[in-house]
PDB file of C-alpha atoms in Angstrom:
ATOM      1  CA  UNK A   1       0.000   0.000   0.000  1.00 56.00           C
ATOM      2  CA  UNK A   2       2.737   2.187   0.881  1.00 56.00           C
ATOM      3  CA  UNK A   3       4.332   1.596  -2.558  1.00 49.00           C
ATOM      4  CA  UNK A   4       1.151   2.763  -4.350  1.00 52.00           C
ATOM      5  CA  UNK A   5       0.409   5.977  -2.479  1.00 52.00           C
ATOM      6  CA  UNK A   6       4.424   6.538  -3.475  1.00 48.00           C
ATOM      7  CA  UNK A   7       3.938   5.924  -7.222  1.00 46.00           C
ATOM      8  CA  UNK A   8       0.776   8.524  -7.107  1.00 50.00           C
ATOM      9  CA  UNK A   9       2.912  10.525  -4.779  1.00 46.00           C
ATOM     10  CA  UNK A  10       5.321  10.541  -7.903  1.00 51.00           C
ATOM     11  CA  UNK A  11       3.333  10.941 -10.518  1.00 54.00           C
ATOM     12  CA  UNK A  12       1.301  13.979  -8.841  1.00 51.00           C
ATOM     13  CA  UNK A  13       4.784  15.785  -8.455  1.00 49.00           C
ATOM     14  CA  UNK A  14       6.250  14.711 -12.221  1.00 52.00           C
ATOM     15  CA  UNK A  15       3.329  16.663 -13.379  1.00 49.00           C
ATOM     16  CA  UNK A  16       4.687  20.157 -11.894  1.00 49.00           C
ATOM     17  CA  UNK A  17       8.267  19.434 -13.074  1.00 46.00           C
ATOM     18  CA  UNK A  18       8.078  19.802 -16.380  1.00 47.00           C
ATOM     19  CA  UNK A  19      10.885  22.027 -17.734  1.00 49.00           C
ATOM     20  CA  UNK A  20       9.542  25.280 -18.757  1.00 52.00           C
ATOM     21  CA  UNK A  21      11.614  25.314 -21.763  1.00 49.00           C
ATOM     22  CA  UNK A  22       9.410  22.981 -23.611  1.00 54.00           C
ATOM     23  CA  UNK A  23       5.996  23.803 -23.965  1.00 54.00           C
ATOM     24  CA  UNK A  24       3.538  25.021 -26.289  1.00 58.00           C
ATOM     25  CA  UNK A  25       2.490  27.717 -24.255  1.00 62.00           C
ATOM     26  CA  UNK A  26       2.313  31.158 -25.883  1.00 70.00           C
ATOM     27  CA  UNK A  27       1.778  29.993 -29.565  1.00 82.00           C
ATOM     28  CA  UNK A  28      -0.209  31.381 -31.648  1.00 86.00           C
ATOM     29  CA  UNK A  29      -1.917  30.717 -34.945  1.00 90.00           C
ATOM     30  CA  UNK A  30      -1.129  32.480 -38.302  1.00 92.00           C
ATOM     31  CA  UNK A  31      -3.513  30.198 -40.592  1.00 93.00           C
ATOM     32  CA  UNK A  32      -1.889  26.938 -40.503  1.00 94.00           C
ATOM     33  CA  UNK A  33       0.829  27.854 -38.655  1.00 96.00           C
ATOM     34  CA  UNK A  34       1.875  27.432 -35.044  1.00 94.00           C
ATOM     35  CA  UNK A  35       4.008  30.340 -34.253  1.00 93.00           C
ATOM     36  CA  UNK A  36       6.229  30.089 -31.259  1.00 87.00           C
ATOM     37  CA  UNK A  37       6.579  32.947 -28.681  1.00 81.00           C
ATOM     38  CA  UNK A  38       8.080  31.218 -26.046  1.00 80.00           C
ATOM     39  CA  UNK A  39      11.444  33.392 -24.372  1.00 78.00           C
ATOM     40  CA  UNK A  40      14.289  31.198 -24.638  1.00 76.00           C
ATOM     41  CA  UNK A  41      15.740  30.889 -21.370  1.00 79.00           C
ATOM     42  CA  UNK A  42      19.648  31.081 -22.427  1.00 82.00           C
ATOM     43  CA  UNK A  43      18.932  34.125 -24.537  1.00 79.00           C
ATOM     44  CA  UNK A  44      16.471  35.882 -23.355  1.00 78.00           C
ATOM     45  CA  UNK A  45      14.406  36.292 -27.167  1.00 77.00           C
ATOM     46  CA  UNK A  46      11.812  34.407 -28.604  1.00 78.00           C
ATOM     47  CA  UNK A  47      12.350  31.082 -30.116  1.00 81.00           C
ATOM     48  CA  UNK A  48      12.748  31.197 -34.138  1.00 87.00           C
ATOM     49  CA  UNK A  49      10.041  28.709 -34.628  1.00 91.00           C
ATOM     50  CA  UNK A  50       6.757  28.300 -37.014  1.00 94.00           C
ATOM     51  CA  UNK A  51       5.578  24.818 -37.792  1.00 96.00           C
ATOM     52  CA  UNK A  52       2.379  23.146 -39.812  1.00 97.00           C
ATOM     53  CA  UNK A  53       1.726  19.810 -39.566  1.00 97.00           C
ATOM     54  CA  UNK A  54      -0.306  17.358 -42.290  1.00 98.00           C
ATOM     55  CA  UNK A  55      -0.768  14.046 -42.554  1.00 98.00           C
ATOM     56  CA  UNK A  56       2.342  11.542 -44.874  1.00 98.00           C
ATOM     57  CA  UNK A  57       2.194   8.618 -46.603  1.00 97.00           C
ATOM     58  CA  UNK A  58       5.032   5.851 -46.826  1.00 96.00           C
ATOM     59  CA  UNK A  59       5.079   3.224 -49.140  1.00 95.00           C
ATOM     60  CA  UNK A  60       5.877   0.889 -45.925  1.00 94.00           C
ATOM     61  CA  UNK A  61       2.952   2.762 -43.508  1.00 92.00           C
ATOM     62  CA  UNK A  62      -0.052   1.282 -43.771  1.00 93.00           C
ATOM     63  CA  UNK A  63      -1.943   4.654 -43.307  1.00 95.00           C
ATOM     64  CA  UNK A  64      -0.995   8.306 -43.405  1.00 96.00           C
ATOM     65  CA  UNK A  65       0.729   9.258 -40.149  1.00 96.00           C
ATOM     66  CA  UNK A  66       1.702  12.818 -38.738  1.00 95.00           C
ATOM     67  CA  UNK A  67       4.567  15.003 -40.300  1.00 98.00           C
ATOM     68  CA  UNK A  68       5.518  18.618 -39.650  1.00 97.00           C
ATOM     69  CA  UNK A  69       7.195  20.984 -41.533  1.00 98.00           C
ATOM     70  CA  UNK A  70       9.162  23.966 -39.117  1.00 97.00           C
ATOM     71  CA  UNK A  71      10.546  26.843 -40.061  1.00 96.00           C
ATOM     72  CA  UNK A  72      13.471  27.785 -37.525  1.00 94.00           C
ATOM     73  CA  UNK A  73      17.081  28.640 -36.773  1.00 90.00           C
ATOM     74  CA  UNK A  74      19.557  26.559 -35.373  1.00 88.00           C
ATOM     75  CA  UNK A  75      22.974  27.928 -34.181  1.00 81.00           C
ATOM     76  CA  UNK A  76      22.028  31.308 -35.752  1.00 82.00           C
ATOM     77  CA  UNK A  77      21.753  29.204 -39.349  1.00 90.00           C
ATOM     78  CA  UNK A  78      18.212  28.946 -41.261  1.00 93.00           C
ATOM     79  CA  UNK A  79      16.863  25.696 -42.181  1.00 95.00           C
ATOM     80  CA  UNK A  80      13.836  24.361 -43.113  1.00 97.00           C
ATOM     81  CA  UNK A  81      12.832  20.794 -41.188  1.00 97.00           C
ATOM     82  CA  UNK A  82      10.633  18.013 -42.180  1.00 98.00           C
ATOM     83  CA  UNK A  83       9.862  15.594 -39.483  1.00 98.00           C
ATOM     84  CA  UNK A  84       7.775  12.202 -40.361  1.00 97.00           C
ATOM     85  CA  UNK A  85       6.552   9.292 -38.005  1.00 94.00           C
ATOM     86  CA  UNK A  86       7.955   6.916 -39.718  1.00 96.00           C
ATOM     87  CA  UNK A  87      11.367   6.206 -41.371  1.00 95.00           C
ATOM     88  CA  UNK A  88      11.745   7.638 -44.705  1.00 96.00           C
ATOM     89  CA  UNK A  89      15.350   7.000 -45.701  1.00 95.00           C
ATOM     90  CA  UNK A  90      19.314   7.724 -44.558  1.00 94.00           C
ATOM     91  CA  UNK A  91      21.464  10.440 -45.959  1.00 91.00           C
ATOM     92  CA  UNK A  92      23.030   8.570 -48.698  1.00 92.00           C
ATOM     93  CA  UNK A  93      19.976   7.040 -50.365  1.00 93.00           C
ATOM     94  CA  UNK A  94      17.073   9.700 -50.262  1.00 95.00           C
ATOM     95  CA  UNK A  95      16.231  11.939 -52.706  1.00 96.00           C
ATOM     96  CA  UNK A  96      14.265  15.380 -51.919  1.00 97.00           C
ATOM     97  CA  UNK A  97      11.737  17.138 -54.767  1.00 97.00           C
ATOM     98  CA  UNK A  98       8.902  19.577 -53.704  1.00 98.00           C
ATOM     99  CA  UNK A  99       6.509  21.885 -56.331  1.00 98.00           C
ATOM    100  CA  UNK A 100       4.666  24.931 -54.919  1.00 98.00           C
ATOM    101  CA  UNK A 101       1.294  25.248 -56.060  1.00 97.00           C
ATOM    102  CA  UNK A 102       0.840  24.418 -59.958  1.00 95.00           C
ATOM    103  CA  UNK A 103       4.663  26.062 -60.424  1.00 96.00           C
ATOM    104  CA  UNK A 104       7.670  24.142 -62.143  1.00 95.00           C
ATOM    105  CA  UNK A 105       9.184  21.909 -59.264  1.00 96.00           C
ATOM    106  CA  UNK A 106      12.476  21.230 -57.783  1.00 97.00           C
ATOM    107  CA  UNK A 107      13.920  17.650 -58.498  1.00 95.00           C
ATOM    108  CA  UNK A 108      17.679  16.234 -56.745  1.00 93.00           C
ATOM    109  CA  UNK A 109      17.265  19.189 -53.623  1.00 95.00           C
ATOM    110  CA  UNK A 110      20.803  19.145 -51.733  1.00 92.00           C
ATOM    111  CA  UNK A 111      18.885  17.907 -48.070  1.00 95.00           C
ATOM    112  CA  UNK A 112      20.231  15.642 -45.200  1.00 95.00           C
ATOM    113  CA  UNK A 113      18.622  12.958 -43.436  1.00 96.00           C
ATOM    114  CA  UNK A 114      19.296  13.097 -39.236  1.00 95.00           C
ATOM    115  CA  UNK A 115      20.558   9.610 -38.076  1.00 89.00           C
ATOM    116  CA  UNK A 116      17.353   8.657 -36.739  1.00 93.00           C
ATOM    117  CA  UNK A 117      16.103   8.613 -40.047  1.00 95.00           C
ATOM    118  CA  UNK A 118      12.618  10.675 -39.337  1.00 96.00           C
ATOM    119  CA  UNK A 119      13.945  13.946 -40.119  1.00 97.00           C
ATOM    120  CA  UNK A 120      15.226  15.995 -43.005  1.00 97.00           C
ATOM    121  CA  UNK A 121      16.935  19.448 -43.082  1.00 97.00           C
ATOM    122  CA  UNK A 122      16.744  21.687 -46.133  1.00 95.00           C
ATOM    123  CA  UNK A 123      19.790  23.962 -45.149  1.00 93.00           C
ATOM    124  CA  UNK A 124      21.959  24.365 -48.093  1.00 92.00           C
ATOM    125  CA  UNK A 125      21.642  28.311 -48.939  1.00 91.00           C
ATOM    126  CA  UNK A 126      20.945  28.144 -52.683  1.00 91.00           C
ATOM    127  CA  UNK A 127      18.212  25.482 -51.961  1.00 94.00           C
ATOM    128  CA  UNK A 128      16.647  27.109 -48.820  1.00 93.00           C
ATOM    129  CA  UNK A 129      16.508  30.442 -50.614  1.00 92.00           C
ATOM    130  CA  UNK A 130      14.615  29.040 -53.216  1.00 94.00           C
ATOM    131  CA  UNK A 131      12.407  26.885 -51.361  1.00 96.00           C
ATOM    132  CA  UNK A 132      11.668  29.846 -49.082  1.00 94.00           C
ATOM    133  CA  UNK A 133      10.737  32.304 -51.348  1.00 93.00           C
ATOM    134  CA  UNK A 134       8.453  30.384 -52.919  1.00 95.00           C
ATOM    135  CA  UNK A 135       6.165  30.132 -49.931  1.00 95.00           C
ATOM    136  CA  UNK A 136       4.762  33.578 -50.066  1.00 93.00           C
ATOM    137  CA  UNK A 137       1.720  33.672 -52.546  1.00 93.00           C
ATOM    138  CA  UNK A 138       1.675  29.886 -52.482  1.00 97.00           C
ATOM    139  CA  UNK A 139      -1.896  27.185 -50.922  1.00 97.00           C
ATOM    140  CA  UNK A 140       0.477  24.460 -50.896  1.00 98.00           C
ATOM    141  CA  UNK A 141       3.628  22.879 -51.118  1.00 98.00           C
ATOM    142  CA  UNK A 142       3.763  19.016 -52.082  1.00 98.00           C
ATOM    143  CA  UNK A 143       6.946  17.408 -50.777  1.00 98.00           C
ATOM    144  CA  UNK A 144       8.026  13.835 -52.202  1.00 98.00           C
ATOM    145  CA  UNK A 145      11.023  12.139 -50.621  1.00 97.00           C
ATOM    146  CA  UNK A 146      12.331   8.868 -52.790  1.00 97.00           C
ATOM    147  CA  UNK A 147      14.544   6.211 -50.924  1.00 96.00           C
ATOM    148  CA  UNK A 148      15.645   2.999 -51.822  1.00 94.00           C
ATOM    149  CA  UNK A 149      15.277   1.916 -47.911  1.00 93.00           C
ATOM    150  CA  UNK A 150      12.684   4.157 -47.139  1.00 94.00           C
ATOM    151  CA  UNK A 151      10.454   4.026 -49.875  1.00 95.00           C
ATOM    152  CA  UNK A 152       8.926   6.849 -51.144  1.00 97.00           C
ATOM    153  CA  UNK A 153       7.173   9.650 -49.197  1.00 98.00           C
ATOM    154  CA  UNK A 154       4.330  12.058 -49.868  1.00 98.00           C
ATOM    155  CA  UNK A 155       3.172  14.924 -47.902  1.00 98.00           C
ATOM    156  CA  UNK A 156       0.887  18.425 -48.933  1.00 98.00           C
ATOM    157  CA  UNK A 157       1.683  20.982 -46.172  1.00 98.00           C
ATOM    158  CA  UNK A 158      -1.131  24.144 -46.163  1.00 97.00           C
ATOM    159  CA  UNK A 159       0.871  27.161 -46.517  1.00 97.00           C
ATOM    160  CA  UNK A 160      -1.834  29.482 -45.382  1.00 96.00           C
ATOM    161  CA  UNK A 161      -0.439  32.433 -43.057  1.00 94.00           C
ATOM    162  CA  UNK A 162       2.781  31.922 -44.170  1.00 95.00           C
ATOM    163  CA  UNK A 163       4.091  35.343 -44.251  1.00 93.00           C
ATOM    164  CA  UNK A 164       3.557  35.830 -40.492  1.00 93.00           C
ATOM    165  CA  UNK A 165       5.742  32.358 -40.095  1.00 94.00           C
ATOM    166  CA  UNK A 166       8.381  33.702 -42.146  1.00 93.00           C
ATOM    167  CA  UNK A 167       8.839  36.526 -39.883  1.00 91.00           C
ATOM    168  CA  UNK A 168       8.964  34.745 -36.869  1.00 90.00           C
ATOM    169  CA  UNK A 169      11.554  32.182 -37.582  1.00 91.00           C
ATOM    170  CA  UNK A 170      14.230  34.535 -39.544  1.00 89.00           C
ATOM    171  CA  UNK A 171      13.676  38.042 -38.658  1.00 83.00           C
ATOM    172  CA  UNK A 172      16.568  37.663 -36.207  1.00 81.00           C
ATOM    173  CA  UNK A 173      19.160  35.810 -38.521  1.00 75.00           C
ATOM    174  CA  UNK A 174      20.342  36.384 -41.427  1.00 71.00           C
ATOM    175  CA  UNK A 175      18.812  34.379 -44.476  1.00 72.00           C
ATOM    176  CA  UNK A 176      20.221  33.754 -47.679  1.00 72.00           C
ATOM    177  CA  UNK A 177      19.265  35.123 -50.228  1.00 70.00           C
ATOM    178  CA  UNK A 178      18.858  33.957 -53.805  1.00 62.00           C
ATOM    179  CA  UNK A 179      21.473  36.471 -55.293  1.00 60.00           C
ATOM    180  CA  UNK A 180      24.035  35.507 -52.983  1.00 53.00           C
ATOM    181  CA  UNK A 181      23.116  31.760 -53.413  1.00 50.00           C
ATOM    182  CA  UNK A 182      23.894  32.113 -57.279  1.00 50.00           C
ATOM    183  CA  UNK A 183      20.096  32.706 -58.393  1.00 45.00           C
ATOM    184  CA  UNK A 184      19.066  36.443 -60.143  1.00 44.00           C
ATOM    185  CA  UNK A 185      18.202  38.947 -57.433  1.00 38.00           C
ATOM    186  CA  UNK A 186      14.447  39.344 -56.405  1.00 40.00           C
ATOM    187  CA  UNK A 187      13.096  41.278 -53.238  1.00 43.00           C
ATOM    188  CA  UNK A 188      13.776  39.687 -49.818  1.00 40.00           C
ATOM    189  CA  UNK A 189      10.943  37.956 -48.646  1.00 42.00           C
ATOM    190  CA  UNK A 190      10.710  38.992 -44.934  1.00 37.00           C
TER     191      UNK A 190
END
């Protein structure tokens, strides 16, 4: 008995010890977009953060499962991350291609798989500057990832209330943009 009313005793106080670092708290909604406004505790600013989320098909799921797409800064460097619940691949074998909208679309994108294998990062400047400044104006963005271990993999991210996302992740840092990545000049986009 004493055990029990120690495990509840446990559980009760696990509850108010959650690390106020992660939490959803103070997000708010731009159309499809989650927008964090949480103050990061080490720098005292807001997290660079906005994220949708859709549902992805795998050639190896047997359903659609949850993905999200976040727009963010990591050690002061933009990058664009797709996270899946399922594996979709390793670094060496995937293959990322996306199309905004009815526009032409982007075949052999320079993107790396994270070890896990659930997550790829679009952070190579000439193909993050394009892929981001495609977003404003744009419904949707489809993004297929082909692997020979991980199949292929669908998702169609809403892009609705994007321009409020793009602020929020890379107002602070500087992103690259498509003149200095190689492409013709066009306006920044935030």
């Amino acid at each position: 008995m004493r055990f029990l009313a120690f495990v509840v005793l446990c559980g009760m106080l696990g509850g108010c010890a959650r690390d106020p670092y992660v939490t959803a708290d103070d997000e708010t909604m731009s159309g499809n977009w989650y927008i964090a406004h949480q103050i990061d505790r080490v720098t005292s600013a807001e997290l660079p953060s906005a994220v949708t989320f859709a549902l992805a098909s795998n050639t190896y799921a047997d359903f659609p499962r949850a993905s999200q797409m976040q727009l963010t800064c990591v050690d002061r460097k933009p990058l664009v991350r797709f996270a899946f619940d399922f594996k979709i691949g390793t670094d060496r074998d995937s293959v990322l291609g996306y199309r905004f909208d009815d526009r032409p679309g982007h075949e052999n994108v320079e993107a790396r798989v994270l070890r896990g294998q659930k997550i790829l990062i679009l952070e190579a400047d000439a193909d993050l500057a394009r892929f981001i400044s495609e977003i404003p104006g744009s419904n949707k963005v489809y993004i297929r990832i082909r692997s020979m271990t991980g199949g292929r993999t669908a998702v169609e991210y809403d892009l609705d209330g994007s321009a409020a996302a793009i602020r929020a992740a890379y107002t602070k840092y500087p992103m690259p943009t498509l003149s200095s990545a190689g492409w013709k000049s066009q306006p920044r986009i935030y």
